[in-house]
Short mmCIF file of C-alpha atoms in Angstrom, two decimals:
data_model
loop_
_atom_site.label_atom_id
_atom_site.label_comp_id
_atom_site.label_asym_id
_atom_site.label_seq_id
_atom_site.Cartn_x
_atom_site.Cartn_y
_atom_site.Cartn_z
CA UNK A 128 -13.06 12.76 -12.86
CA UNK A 129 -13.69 9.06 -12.56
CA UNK A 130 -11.21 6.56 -12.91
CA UNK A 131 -10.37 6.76 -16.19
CA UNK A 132 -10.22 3.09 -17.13
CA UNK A 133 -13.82 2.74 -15.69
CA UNK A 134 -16.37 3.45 -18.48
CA UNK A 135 -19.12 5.34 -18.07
CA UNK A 136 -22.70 6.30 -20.19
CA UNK A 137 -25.19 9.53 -19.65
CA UNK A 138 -27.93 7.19 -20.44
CA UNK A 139 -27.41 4.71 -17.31
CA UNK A 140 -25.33 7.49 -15.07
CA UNK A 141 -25.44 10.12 -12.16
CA UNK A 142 -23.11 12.37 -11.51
CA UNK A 143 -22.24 15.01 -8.76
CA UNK A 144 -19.24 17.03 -8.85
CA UNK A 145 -18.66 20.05 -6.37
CA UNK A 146 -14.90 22.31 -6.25
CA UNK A 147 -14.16 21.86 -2.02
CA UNK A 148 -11.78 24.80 -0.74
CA UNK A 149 -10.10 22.11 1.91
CA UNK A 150 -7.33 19.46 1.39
CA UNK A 151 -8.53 16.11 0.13
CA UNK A 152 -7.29 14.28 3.14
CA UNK A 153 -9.61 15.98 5.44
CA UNK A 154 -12.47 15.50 3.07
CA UNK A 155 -11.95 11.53 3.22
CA UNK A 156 -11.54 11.75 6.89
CA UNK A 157 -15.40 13.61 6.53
CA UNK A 158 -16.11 10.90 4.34
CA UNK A 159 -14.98 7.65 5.98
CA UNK A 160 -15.53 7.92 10.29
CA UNK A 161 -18.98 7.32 10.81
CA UNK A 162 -19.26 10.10 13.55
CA UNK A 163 -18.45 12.47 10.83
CA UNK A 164 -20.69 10.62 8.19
CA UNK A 165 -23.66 10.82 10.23
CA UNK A 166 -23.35 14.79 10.10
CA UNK A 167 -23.59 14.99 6.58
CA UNK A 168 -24.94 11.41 4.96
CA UNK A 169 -28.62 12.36 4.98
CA UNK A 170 -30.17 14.97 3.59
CA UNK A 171 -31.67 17.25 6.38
CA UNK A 172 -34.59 17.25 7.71
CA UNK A 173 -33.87 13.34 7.59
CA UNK A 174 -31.05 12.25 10.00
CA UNK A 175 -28.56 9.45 9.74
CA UNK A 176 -29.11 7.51 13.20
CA UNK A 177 -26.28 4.70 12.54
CA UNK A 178 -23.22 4.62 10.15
CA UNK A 179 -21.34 1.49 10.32
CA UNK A 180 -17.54 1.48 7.87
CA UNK A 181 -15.17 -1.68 8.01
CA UNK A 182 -12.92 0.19 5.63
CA UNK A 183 -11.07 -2.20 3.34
CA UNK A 184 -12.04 -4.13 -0.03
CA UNK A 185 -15.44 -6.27 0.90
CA UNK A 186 -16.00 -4.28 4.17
CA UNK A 187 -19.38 -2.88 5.09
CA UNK A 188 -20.35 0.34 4.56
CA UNK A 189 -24.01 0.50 6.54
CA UNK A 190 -26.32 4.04 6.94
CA UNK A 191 -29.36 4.42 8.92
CA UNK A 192 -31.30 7.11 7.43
CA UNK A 193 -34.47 8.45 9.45
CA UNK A 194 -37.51 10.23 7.75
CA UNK A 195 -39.06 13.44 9.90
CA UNK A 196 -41.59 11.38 10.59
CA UNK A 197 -39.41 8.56 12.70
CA UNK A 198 -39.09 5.73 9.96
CA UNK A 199 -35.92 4.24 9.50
CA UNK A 200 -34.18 3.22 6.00
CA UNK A 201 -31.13 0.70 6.79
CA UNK A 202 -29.09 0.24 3.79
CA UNK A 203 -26.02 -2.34 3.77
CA UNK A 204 -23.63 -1.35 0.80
CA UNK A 205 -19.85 -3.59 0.04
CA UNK A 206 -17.03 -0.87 -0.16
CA UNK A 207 -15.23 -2.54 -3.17
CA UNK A 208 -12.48 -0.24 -3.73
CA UNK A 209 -10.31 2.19 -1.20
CA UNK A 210 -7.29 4.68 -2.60
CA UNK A 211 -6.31 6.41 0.68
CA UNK A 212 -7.27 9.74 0.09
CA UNK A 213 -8.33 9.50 -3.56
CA UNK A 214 -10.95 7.27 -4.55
CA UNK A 215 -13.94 5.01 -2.96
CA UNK A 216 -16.10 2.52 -4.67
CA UNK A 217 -18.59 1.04 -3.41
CA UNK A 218 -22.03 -1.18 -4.57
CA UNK A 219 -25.68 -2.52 -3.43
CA UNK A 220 -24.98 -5.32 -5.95
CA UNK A 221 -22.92 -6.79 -3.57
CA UNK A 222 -23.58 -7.40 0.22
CA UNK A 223 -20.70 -6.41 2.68
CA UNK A 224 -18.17 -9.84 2.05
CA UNK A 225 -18.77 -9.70 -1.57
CA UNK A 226 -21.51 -12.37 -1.68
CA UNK A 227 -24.15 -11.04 -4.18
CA UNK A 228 -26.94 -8.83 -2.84
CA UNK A 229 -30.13 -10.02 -2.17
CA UNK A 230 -33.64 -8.73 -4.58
CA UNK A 231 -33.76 -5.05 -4.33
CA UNK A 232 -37.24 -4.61 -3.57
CA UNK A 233 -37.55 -1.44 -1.89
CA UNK A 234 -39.11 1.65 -3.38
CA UNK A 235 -37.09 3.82 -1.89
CA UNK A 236 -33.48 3.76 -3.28
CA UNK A 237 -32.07 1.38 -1.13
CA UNK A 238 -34.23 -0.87 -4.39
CA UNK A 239 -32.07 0.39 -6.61
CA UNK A 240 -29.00 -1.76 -7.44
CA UNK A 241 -26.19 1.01 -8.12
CA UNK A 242 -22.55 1.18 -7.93
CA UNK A 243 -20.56 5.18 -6.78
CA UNK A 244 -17.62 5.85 -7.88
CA UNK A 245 -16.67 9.13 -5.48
CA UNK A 246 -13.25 10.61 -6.42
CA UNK A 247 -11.14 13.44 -4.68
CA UNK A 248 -8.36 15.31 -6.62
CA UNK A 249 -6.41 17.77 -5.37
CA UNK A 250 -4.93 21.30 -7.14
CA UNK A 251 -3.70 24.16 -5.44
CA UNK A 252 -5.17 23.11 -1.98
CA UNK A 253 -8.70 22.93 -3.46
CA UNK A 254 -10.41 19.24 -4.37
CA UNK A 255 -12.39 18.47 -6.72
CA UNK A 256 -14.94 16.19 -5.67
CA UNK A 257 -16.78 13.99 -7.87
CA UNK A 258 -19.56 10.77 -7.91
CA UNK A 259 -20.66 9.10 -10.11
CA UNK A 260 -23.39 6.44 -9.63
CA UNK A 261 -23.40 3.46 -12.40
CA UNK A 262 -26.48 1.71 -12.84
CA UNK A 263 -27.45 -1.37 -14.72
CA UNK A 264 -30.04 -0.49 -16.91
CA UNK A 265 -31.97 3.27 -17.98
CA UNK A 266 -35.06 2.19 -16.01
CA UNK A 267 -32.71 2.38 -12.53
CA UNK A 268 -30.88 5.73 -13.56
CA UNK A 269 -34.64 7.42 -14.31
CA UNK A 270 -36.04 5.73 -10.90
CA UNK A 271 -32.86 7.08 -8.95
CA UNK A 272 -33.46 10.56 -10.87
CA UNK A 273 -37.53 10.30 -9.94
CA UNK A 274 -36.02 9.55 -6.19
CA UNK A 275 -34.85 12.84 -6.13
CA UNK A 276 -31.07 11.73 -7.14
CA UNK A 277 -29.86 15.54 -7.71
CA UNK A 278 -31.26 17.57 -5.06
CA UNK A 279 -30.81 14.10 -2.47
CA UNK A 280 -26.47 14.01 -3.14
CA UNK A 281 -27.22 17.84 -3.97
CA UNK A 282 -27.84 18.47 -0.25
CA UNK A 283 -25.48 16.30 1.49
CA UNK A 284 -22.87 17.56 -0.78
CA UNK A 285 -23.51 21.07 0.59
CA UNK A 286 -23.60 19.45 4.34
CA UNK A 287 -20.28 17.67 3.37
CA UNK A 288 -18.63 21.52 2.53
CA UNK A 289 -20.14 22.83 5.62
CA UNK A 290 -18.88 19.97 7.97
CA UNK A 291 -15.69 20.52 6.26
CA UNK A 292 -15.28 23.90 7.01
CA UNK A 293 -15.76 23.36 10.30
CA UNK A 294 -13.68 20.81 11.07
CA UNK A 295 -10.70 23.25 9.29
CA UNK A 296 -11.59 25.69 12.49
CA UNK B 1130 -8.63 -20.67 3.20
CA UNK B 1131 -10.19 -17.74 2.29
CA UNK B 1132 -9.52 -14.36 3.91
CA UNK B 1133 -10.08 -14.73 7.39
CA UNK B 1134 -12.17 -11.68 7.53
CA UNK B 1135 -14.74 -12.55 4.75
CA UNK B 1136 -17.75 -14.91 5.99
CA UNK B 1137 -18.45 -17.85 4.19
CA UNK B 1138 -21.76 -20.11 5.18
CA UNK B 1139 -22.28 -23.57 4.37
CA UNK B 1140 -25.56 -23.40 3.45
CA UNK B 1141 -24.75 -20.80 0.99
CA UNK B 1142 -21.43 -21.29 -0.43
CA UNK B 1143 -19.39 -23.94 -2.65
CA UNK B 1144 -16.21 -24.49 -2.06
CA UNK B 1145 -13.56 -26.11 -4.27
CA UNK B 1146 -9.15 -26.96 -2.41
CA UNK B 1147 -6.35 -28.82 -3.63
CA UNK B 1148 -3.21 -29.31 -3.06
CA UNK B 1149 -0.71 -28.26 -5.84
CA UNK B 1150 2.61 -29.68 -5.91
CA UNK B 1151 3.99 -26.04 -7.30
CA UNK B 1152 5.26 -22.40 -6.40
CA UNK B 1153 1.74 -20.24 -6.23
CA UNK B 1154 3.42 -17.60 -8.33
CA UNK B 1155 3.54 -20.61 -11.60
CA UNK B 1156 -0.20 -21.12 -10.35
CA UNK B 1157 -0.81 -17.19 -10.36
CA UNK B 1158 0.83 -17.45 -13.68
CA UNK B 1159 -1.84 -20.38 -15.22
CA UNK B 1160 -4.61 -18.36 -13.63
CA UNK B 1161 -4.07 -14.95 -14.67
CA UNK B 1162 -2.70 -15.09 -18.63
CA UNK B 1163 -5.39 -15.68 -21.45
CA UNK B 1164 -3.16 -17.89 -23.02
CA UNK B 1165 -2.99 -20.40 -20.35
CA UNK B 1166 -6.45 -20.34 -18.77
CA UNK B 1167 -7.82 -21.12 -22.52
CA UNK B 1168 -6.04 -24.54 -21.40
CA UNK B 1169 -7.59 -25.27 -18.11
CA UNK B 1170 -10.56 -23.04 -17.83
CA UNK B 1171 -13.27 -25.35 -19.67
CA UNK B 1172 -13.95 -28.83 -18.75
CA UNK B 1173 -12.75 -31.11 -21.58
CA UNK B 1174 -14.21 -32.01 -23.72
CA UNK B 1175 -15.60 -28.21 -23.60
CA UNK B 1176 -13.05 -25.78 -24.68
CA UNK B 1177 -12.20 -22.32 -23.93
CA UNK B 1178 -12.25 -20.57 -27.55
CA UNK B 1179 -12.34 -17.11 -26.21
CA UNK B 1180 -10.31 -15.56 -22.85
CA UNK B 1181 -9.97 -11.70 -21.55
CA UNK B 1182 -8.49 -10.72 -18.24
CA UNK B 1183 -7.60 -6.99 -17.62
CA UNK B 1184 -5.96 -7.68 -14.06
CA UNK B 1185 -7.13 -4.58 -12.16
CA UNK B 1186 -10.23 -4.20 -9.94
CA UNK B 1187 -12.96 -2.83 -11.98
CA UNK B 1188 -11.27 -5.32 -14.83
CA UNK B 1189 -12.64 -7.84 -16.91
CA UNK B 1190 -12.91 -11.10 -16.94
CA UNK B 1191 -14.47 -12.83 -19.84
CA UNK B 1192 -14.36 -16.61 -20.99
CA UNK B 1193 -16.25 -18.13 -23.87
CA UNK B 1194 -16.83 -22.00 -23.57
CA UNK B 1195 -17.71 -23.85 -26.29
CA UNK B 1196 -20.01 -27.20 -26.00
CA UNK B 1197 -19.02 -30.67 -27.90
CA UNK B 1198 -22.01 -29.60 -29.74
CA UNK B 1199 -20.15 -26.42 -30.52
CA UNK B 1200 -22.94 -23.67 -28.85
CA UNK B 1201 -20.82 -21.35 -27.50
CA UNK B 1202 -21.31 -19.69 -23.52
CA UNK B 1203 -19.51 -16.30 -23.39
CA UNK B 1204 -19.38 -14.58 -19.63
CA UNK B 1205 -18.06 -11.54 -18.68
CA UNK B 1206 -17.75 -11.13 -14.96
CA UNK B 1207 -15.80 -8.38 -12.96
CA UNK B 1208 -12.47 -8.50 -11.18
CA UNK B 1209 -13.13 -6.47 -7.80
CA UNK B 1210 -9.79 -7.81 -5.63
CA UNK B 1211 -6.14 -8.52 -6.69
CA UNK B 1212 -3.22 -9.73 -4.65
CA UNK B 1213 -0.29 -10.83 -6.93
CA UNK B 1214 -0.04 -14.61 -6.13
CA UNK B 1215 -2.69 -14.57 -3.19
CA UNK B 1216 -5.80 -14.34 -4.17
CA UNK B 1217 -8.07 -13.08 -6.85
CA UNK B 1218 -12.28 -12.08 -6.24
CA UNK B 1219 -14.71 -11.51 -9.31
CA UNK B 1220 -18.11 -11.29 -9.07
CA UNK B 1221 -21.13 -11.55 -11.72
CA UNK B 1222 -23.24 -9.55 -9.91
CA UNK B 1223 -20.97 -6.52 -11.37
CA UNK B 1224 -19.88 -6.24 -14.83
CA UNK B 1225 -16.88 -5.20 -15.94
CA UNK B 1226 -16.44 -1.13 -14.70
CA UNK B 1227 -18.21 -2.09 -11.58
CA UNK B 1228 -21.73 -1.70 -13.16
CA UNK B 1229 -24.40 -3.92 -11.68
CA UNK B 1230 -24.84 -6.63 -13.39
CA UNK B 1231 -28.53 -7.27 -15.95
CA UNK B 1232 -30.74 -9.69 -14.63
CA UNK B 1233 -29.33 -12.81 -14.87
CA UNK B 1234 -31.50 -15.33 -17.34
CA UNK B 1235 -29.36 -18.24 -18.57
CA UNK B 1236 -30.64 -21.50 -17.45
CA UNK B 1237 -26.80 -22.85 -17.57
CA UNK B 1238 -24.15 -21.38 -14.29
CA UNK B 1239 -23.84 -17.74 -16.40
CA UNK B 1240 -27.53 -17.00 -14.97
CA UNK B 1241 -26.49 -17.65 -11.34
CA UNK B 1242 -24.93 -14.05 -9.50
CA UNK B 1243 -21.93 -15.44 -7.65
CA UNK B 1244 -18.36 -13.83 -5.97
CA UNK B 1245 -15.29 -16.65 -6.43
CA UNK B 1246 -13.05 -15.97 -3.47
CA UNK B 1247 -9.88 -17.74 -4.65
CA UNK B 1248 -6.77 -18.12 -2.83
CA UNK B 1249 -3.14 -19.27 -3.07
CA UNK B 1250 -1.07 -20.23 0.06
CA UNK B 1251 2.27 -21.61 -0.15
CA UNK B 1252 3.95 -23.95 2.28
CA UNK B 1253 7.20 -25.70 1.53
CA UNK B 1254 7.18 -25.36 -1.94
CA UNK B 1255 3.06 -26.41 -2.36
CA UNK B 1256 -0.02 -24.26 -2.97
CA UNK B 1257 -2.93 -24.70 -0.65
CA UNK B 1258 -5.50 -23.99 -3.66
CA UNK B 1259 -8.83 -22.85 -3.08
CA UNK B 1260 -12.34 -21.39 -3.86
CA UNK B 1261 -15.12 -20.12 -2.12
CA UNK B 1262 -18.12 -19.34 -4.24
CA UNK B 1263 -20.38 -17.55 -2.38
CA UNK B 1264 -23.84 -17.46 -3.92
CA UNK B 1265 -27.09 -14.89 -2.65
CA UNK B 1266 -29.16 -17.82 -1.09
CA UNK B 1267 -29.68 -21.31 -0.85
CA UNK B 1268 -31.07 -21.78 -3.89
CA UNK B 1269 -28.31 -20.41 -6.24
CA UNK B 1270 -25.96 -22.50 -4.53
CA UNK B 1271 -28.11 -25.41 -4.69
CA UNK B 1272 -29.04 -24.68 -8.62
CA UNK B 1273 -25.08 -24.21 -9.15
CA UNK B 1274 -24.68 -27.64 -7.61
CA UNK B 1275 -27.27 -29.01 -9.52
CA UNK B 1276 -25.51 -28.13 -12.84
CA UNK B 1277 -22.17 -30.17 -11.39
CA UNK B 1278 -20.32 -27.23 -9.81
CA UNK B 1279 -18.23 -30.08 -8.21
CA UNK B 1280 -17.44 -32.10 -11.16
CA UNK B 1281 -17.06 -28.89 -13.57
CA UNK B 1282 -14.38 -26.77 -11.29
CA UNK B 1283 -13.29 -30.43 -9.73
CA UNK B 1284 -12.08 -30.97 -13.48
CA UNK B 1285 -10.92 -27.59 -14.13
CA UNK B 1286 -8.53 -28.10 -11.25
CA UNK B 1287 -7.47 -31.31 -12.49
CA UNK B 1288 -6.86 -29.49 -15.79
CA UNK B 1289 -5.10 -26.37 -14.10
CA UNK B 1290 -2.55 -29.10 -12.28
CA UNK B 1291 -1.78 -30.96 -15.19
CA UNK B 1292 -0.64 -27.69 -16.98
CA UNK B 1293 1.36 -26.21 -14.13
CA UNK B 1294 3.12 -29.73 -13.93
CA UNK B 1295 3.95 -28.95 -17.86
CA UNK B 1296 4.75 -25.51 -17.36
CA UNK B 1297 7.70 -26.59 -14.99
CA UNK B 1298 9.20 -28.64 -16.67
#
């Protein structure tokens, strides 16, 4: 679950949630050292050729995703929010420092102004891991759906587990 | 100053200090309960008729000024960083929950995205007080200027002093 102070609506909404058989603290470990991220951030066959994470409240969080065919998709998020362990927020309505984002014109969905909300809970050694992806208006959930939203976090979701399980070797 | 690790750029940004003969926790005080910023928060002879602060990231923050003429200017912007009696960031590029923010339309401030960045430091028994508004370009900042950011928050400080010099006594 979300935080549950922090509203949110099907109609302007994603959401991913996946059960993880590994301890939460070794999912956010996955989740927040670039070497790991770039393992799992893009969906394959695309790659993730940077990751860049200054991880505290108006810190950068920066991916470099590259398409099979060798174009690359930079995309400069603000982390916003950082519970050890628990929760990380972060938007493309801000730029890293907090200073409001510049137009989103891309149509790829780096264009898409959104905010995640991912969450890990623990029970019984097993997390629960869930996003969910706020946007401003119904036009920006639908383009983010068109974009492939589902199978996109779908995939590296799966990629996520499997890094996981490796790293528990 | 602002935190150390959060750029600021002239060209940019606005930028607002004073020096407050007062503890910063009184000042936190003033800044952070409705009852008190309905005081300070409009440049007389505006008023503040309406005030909502839920004082946790994600939170809101919501003022409604009222003109001499009596039109009245609600805003809702969203809390994103909270130190007690340090420093407080909202942005209304987010709205409250962390959603990104509809397009911004109002030809008076409320239609210009901006992050306040404002910070209490305390040295022998005075607060350095100060903002940093950091806006998405030059032209926001200069269009924010335009409609007397210096005057408008210049007075609102004024105001803030005179009612932390009544709130000690």
């Amino acid at each position: 679950m979300a935080r549950d102070d922090i509203p949110t609506d099907e109609r302007l909404d994603l959401r991913l949630e996946r059960t993880i058989d590994a301890p939460r603290a070794l999912i956010w470990k996955a989740w927040t050292e670039p070497e790991h991220v770039k393992r799992w951030w893009a969906p394959a066959p695309w790659t993730t050729v940077d990751c860049r994470i200054d991880l505290r409240p108006g810190g950068i969080f920066r991916t470099v995703m590259r398409s099979p065919e060798g174009q690359d998709f930079p995309h400069e998020t603000c982390l916003i929010e950082l519970v050890e362990n628990e929760r990380i927020v972060f938007t493309s309505a801000l730029a890293p420092g907090y200073r409001p984002a510049a137009e989103h014109l891309g149509d790829d969905c780096t264009g898409i102004p959104f905010t995640a909300i991912v969450t890990f809970t623990e029970r019984a050694g097993k997390t629960h891991y869930s996003a969910v992806v706020l946007h401003k208006d119904e036009a920006g959930r639908r383009r983010h759906e068109e974009l492939g939203f589902h199978e996109g976090w779908g995939t590296c979701a799966d990629q996520l587990i499997e890094l996981v399980r490796r790293l528990r070797r």
